Amino acid sequence: MNIPLKFRPDGTFTIVQFTDLHVGGGKEEEDARTLALTERIIDAEQPDLIVYSGDMLYGREVEQPIAALRRIAAVPERRQVPFAVIFGNHDAESSATREQLLEGIAAYRLSLSQSGPMDIHGIGNYSLTVKSSADSSDAALLYLFDSGDMAPASVGGYAWIHPDQVDWYRRESLRYRQQNNGSLPGLAFFHIPIPEFKEAWEAGQASGIRHEAVCCPRLNSGLFTAMVESGDVMGAFAGHDHDNDYAGVLHGIRLGYGRVTGYGGYGALRRGARVIRLFEGQPRFRTWIRLDDGSVAGYEHGE
């Protein structure tokens, strides 16, 4: 649906990132807790947009993947909050492809999810604009990427965001710069962290939790370089690693994990969600983590 995202009259725009819900694996009690948690966080934060950043579904064990995804999407639909979906490495492991999953939620009025260009890798590479509070002009950008699933056996490990996706981002960024006579502040979302997440931690400029290795691709396809050169992305957010939630700055871009949301997957961290607040006309944002007991994690990042 073409639902305009817009800064509020007070100049703020708030995003809740839910990641790694892992619904549909036959653990009904955990699924019910996960969906109830998303409802409580929506109620607490009153977001303007929800981003589901991959692994909404448990994996191969999901018997009815489209129904499971619809169950997730029904929560923001009931709460009247626009939402955007990107896929992780587990979502299409069962009987539905990425295309079929997107088609399965196409009827939801508040879904902003798109399949994106068909001539590049992935399903779900798309951009969204946030309009000014005063008029219909663009005021901020959101880039969403399909980070794939597994790399070829000859390489091993997880997939990388392909060069044709990086080229698509460069073209989108240039188009927005030309339309708006300069760069607008932007954020990026993908499921599998890019290699620079590891570098951001090792540089000592990160805060938060790192309780497992950064499960990034073994190859670096240049997305981060493109974001630095294009100059519009202020922050990029991933999921995938359930026991990490840290964020750190590298070459002027804040790289942050979401907080694992689903009770059905692995990991010892308290479940929750990352919250990101943009400020109209300012190249900065604040971000924090809302936990399942209603509290906010003891570290906050702001620019």
Short mmCIF file of C-alpha atoms in Angstrom, two decimals:
data_model
loop_
_atom_site.label_atom_id
_atom_site.label_comp_id
_atom_site.label_asym_id
_atom_site.label_seq_id
_atom_site.Cartn_x
_atom_site.Cartn_y
_atom_site.Cartn_z
CA MET A 1 0.00 0.00 0.00
CA ASN A 2 1.08 3.57 -0.64
CA ILE A 3 0.76 4.83 2.93
CA PRO A 4 2.69 8.06 3.47
CA LEU A 5 5.11 7.96 6.37
CA LYS A 6 5.35 11.37 7.98
CA PHE A 7 7.19 13.13 10.79
CA ARG A 8 4.94 14.07 13.67
CA PRO A 9 4.18 17.74 14.40
CA ASP A 10 6.86 17.63 17.13
CA GLY A 11 9.45 16.68 14.49
CA THR A 12 9.95 13.06 15.56
CA PHE A 13 9.52 9.76 13.74
CA THR A 14 9.83 6.55 15.75
CA ILE A 15 10.67 3.09 14.38
CA VAL A 16 10.44 -0.18 16.29
CA GLN A 17 12.65 -2.96 14.93
CA PHE A 18 11.42 -6.45 15.69
CA THR A 19 13.87 -9.17 14.69
CA ASP A 20 14.17 -12.95 14.86
CA LEU A 21 10.65 -13.72 16.05
CA HIS A 22 10.99 -17.38 14.94
CA VAL A 23 7.25 -18.04 14.97
CA GLY A 24 5.65 -21.24 13.68
CA GLY A 25 8.02 -23.94 14.87
CA GLY A 26 5.39 -25.80 16.85
CA LYS A 27 6.11 -23.98 20.12
CA GLU A 28 2.69 -22.45 20.63
CA GLU A 29 3.37 -21.09 24.10
CA GLU A 30 6.52 -19.32 22.93
CA ASP A 31 4.74 -17.96 19.85
CA ALA A 32 1.92 -16.53 21.97
CA ARG A 33 4.46 -14.87 24.28
CA THR A 34 6.35 -13.44 21.30
CA LEU A 35 3.26 -11.91 19.71
CA ALA A 36 2.06 -10.57 23.07
CA LEU A 37 5.48 -8.94 23.52
CA THR A 38 5.23 -7.19 20.16
CA GLU A 39 1.83 -5.83 21.20
CA ARG A 40 3.17 -4.52 24.52
CA ILE A 41 6.14 -2.82 22.88
CA ILE A 42 3.92 -1.20 20.27
CA ASP A 43 1.69 0.08 23.04
CA ALA A 44 4.65 1.37 25.04
CA GLU A 45 6.52 3.09 22.21
CA GLN A 46 3.65 4.16 19.93
CA PRO A 47 5.84 3.87 16.82
CA ASP A 48 5.21 5.46 13.45
CA LEU A 49 6.66 2.41 11.66
CA ILE A 50 7.55 -1.17 12.50
CA VAL A 51 10.39 -2.93 10.67
CA TYR A 52 10.50 -6.72 10.85
CA SER A 53 14.14 -7.37 10.04
CA GLY A 54 14.08 -11.04 9.15
CA ASP A 55 13.61 -14.53 10.55
CA MET A 56 10.01 -13.88 11.40
CA LEU A 57 9.48 -17.62 10.87
CA TYR A 58 11.14 -20.49 12.68
CA GLY A 59 12.49 -22.34 9.65
CA ARG A 60 12.00 -25.74 8.03
CA GLU A 61 9.65 -26.88 10.79
CA VAL A 62 6.97 -24.30 9.92
CA GLU A 63 3.99 -26.21 8.47
CA GLN A 64 1.96 -23.19 7.36
CA PRO A 65 4.45 -20.37 6.75
CA ILE A 66 2.06 -17.92 5.12
CA ALA A 67 -0.46 -18.33 7.95
CA ALA A 68 2.33 -17.84 10.49
CA LEU A 69 3.50 -14.65 8.78
CA ARG A 70 -0.07 -13.35 8.63
CA ARG A 71 -0.39 -13.97 12.34
CA ILE A 72 2.64 -11.74 12.91
CA ALA A 73 1.43 -9.05 10.51
CA ALA A 74 -2.01 -8.96 12.11
CA VAL A 75 -0.51 -7.33 15.22
CA PRO A 76 0.53 -3.99 13.65
CA GLU A 77 -2.56 -4.11 11.46
CA ARG A 78 -4.77 -4.20 14.57
CA ARG A 79 -2.70 -1.47 16.19
CA GLN A 80 -2.97 0.71 13.06
CA VAL A 81 0.81 0.99 12.61
CA PRO A 82 2.44 0.77 9.16
CA PHE A 83 5.00 -2.03 8.88
CA ALA A 84 7.74 -3.17 6.52
CA VAL A 85 9.15 -6.68 6.18
CA ILE A 86 12.53 -7.95 5.02
CA PHE A 87 13.55 -11.59 5.03
CA GLY A 88 16.22 -13.49 6.91
CA ASN A 89 17.96 -16.77 6.26
CA HIS A 90 15.20 -18.92 7.83
CA ASP A 91 11.97 -17.38 6.49
CA ALA A 92 11.79 -19.28 3.18
CA GLU A 93 13.19 -22.62 4.42
CA SER A 94 9.75 -24.22 4.61
CA SER A 95 7.16 -24.56 1.85
CA ALA A 96 6.76 -20.90 0.81
CA THR A 97 9.17 -18.79 -1.20
CA ARG A 98 9.97 -15.17 -0.43
CA GLU A 99 7.63 -14.14 -3.26
CA GLN A 100 4.80 -16.25 -1.84
CA LEU A 101 5.35 -14.90 1.66
CA LEU A 102 5.13 -11.31 0.42
CA GLU A 103 2.01 -12.13 -1.57
CA GLY A 104 0.55 -13.66 1.57
CA ILE A 105 0.57 -10.31 3.39
CA ALA A 106 -0.17 -8.13 0.36
CA ALA A 107 -3.79 -7.65 1.44
CA TYR A 108 -2.81 -6.03 4.73
CA ARG A 109 -3.65 -2.37 4.36
CA LEU A 110 -0.72 -1.15 6.46
CA SER A 111 1.98 -3.28 4.87
CA LEU A 112 4.64 -1.24 3.07
CA SER A 113 6.59 -4.33 2.05
CA GLN A 114 7.74 -4.54 -1.56
CA SER A 115 9.39 -7.19 -3.69
CA GLY A 116 11.70 -4.59 -5.23
CA PRO A 117 13.49 -4.79 -8.58
CA MET A 118 13.29 -8.22 -10.18
CA ASP A 119 16.59 -7.88 -12.06
CA ILE A 120 18.81 -7.91 -8.95
CA HIS A 121 19.44 -10.48 -6.23
CA GLY A 122 16.85 -10.88 -3.51
CA ILE A 123 13.19 -10.24 -2.85
CA GLY A 124 12.61 -7.19 -0.68
CA ASN A 125 15.13 -4.56 -1.76
CA TYR A 126 13.20 -1.30 -1.53
CA SER A 127 13.30 2.23 -0.17
CA LEU A 128 10.77 4.27 1.77
CA THR A 129 10.58 8.00 2.35
CA VAL A 130 9.44 9.84 5.46
CA LYS A 131 7.68 13.08 4.61
CA SER A 132 8.07 16.42 6.32
CA SER A 133 5.65 17.28 9.11
CA ALA A 134 4.77 20.49 7.25
CA ASP A 135 4.19 19.30 3.68
CA SER A 136 4.68 16.40 1.26
CA SER A 137 8.41 16.90 0.72
CA ASP A 138 10.83 14.09 1.55
CA ALA A 139 12.58 14.51 4.90
CA ALA A 140 14.25 11.13 5.58
CA LEU A 141 15.01 7.85 3.82
CA LEU A 142 14.85 4.19 4.73
CA TYR A 143 16.65 1.50 2.71
CA LEU A 144 15.70 -2.15 3.15
CA PHE A 145 17.80 -5.02 1.79
CA ASP A 146 17.38 -8.74 1.32
CA SER A 147 20.63 -10.14 2.74
CA GLY A 148 19.88 -13.66 1.48
CA ASP A 149 20.48 -16.90 3.33
CA MET A 150 23.48 -19.15 2.72
CA ALA A 151 26.57 -18.62 0.58
CA PRO A 152 27.57 -21.15 -2.08
CA ALA A 153 29.33 -24.21 -0.70
CA SER A 154 32.55 -23.10 -2.38
CA VAL A 155 32.64 -20.09 -0.05
CA GLY A 156 30.66 -21.29 2.95
CA GLY A 157 28.96 -19.33 5.68
CA TYR A 158 26.22 -16.81 5.11
CA ALA A 159 25.21 -14.96 1.97
CA TRP A 160 26.37 -11.45 1.19
CA ILE A 161 24.49 -8.49 -0.23
CA HIS A 162 25.39 -8.73 -3.91
CA PRO A 163 27.07 -6.05 -6.02
CA ASP A 164 23.89 -5.53 -8.06
CA GLN A 165 22.07 -4.70 -4.81
CA VAL A 166 24.85 -2.27 -3.89
CA ASP A 167 24.53 -0.67 -7.33
CA TRP A 168 20.77 -0.40 -6.80
CA TYR A 169 21.40 1.41 -3.51
CA ARG A 170 23.82 3.82 -5.19
CA ARG A 171 21.24 4.61 -7.87
CA GLU A 172 18.48 5.12 -5.31
CA SER A 173 20.69 7.38 -3.21
CA LEU A 174 21.64 9.46 -6.26
CA ARG A 175 18.00 9.71 -7.34
CA TYR A 176 16.95 11.01 -3.93
CA ARG A 177 19.87 13.49 -3.85
CA GLN A 178 18.87 14.86 -7.23
CA GLN A 179 15.19 15.06 -6.31
CA ASN A 180 15.87 16.84 -3.03
CA ASN A 181 18.87 18.99 -4.01
CA GLY A 182 21.11 17.21 -1.53
CA SER A 183 21.33 14.23 0.80
CA LEU A 184 18.55 13.38 3.22
CA PRO A 185 19.30 11.53 6.48
CA GLY A 186 18.78 7.82 6.04
CA LEU A 187 18.76 4.46 7.79
CA ALA A 188 19.36 0.97 6.39
CA PHE A 189 18.00 -2.40 7.52
CA PHE A 190 19.09 -5.93 6.63
CA HIS A 191 19.04 -9.26 8.45
CA ILE A 192 22.57 -10.64 8.26
CA PRO A 193 25.15 -8.17 9.60
CA ILE A 194 27.79 -6.94 7.17
CA PRO A 195 31.48 -7.49 8.04
CA GLU A 196 31.88 -3.95 9.36
CA PHE A 197 29.77 -4.88 12.39
CA LYS A 198 32.73 -6.92 13.59
CA GLU A 199 35.10 -4.05 12.89
CA ALA A 200 32.90 -1.59 14.80
CA TRP A 201 33.13 -3.77 17.90
CA GLU A 202 36.87 -4.36 17.58
CA ALA A 203 37.51 -0.64 17.20
CA GLY A 204 36.33 -0.18 20.78
CA GLN A 205 33.64 2.31 19.81
CA ALA A 206 30.65 0.09 20.56
CA SER A 207 28.45 -0.38 23.60
CA GLY A 208 25.95 -3.06 24.39
CA ILE A 209 26.20 -6.85 24.47
CA ARG A 210 28.34 -9.14 22.33
CA HIS A 211 27.93 -12.70 23.58
CA GLU A 212 28.53 -14.48 20.28
CA ALA A 213 30.71 -14.11 17.22
CA VAL A 214 29.50 -11.78 14.49
CA CYS A 215 27.95 -14.16 11.94
CA CYS A 216 28.61 -12.00 8.90
CA PRO A 217 29.44 -13.13 5.35
CA ARG A 218 32.96 -14.25 4.59
CA LEU A 219 33.03 -11.94 1.58
CA ASN A 220 32.68 -8.16 1.69
CA SER A 221 30.66 -6.89 -1.26
CA GLY A 222 31.10 -3.18 -0.56
CA LEU A 223 27.76 -2.02 0.78
CA PHE A 224 29.34 -0.14 3.67
CA THR A 225 31.78 1.64 1.34
CA ALA A 226 28.84 2.67 -0.85
CA MET A 227 26.99 4.05 2.17
CA VAL A 228 30.04 6.05 3.29
CA GLU A 229 30.56 7.44 -0.20
CA SER A 230 26.88 8.25 -0.76
CA GLY A 231 26.70 10.10 2.52
CA ASP A 232 23.05 9.60 3.39
CA VAL A 233 22.95 6.56 5.71
CA MET A 234 23.44 7.55 9.36
CA GLY A 235 22.76 4.13 10.81
CA ALA A 236 22.38 0.52 9.67
CA PHE A 237 20.61 -2.18 11.69
CA ALA A 238 20.69 -5.97 11.50
CA GLY A 239 19.41 -9.00 13.39
CA HIS A 240 20.50 -12.63 13.00
CA ASP A 241 22.82 -12.94 16.03
CA HIS A 242 20.45 -13.46 18.96
CA ASP A 243 23.07 -12.93 21.65
CA ASN A 244 24.31 -9.57 20.35
CA ASP A 245 22.62 -6.20 20.71
CA TYR A 246 25.51 -3.73 20.58
CA ALA A 247 25.85 -0.62 18.44
CA GLY A 248 29.02 1.21 17.46
CA VAL A 249 30.17 3.94 15.11
CA LEU A 250 32.47 3.27 12.17
CA HIS A 251 33.46 6.05 9.74
CA GLY A 252 30.49 8.13 10.82
CA ILE A 253 27.83 5.42 10.48
CA ARG A 254 26.30 3.76 13.53
CA LEU A 255 26.02 -0.02 13.09
CA GLY A 256 23.58 -1.65 15.48
CA TYR A 257 21.93 -4.95 16.21
CA GLY A 258 18.28 -5.25 17.03
CA ARG A 259 17.34 -7.11 20.20
CA VAL A 260 16.05 -10.63 19.60
CA THR A 261 12.26 -10.58 19.94
CA GLY A 262 11.14 -14.20 19.69
CA TYR A 263 11.09 -16.73 22.52
CA GLY A 264 11.20 -19.70 20.14
CA GLY A 265 14.80 -19.24 18.99
CA TYR A 266 18.12 -19.67 20.74
CA GLY A 267 19.81 -17.12 22.96
CA ALA A 268 20.02 -16.05 26.60
CA LEU A 269 19.24 -12.35 26.20
CA ARG A 270 15.98 -10.94 27.51
CA ARG A 271 13.61 -10.53 24.60
CA GLY A 272 12.73 -7.06 23.37
CA ALA A 273 13.11 -4.68 20.45
CA ARG A 274 15.27 -1.85 19.25
CA VAL A 275 13.65 1.59 19.02
CA ILE A 276 14.99 4.31 16.73
CA ARG A 277 13.84 7.93 16.79
CA LEU A 278 14.58 10.32 13.93
CA PHE A 279 14.46 14.11 14.24
CA GLU A 280 13.18 16.14 11.33
CA GLY A 281 15.74 18.35 9.64
CA GLN A 282 18.60 16.91 11.68
CA PRO A 283 21.19 14.30 10.63
CA ARG A 284 20.92 12.42 13.92
CA PHE A 285 18.83 9.86 15.76
CA ARG A 286 18.45 8.26 19.18
CA THR A 287 18.13 4.55 19.71
CA TRP A 288 17.47 2.32 22.70
CA ILE A 289 16.22 -1.16 23.55
CA ARG A 290 12.85 -1.85 25.14
CA LEU A 291 12.83 -5.10 27.11
CA ASP A 292 10.08 -7.61 27.76
CA ASP A 293 9.66 -6.52 31.38
CA GLY A 294 8.82 -3.00 30.20
CA SER A 295 12.18 -1.51 31.15
CA VAL A 296 14.72 0.13 28.85
CA ALA A 297 18.22 -1.34 28.58
CA GLY A 298 20.80 0.66 30.48
CA TYR A 299 22.58 2.01 27.41
CA GLU A 300 21.29 4.43 24.82
CA HIS A 301 22.89 5.71 21.66
CA GLY A 302 22.33 9.19 20.36
CA GLU A 303 23.76 11.52 17.78
#
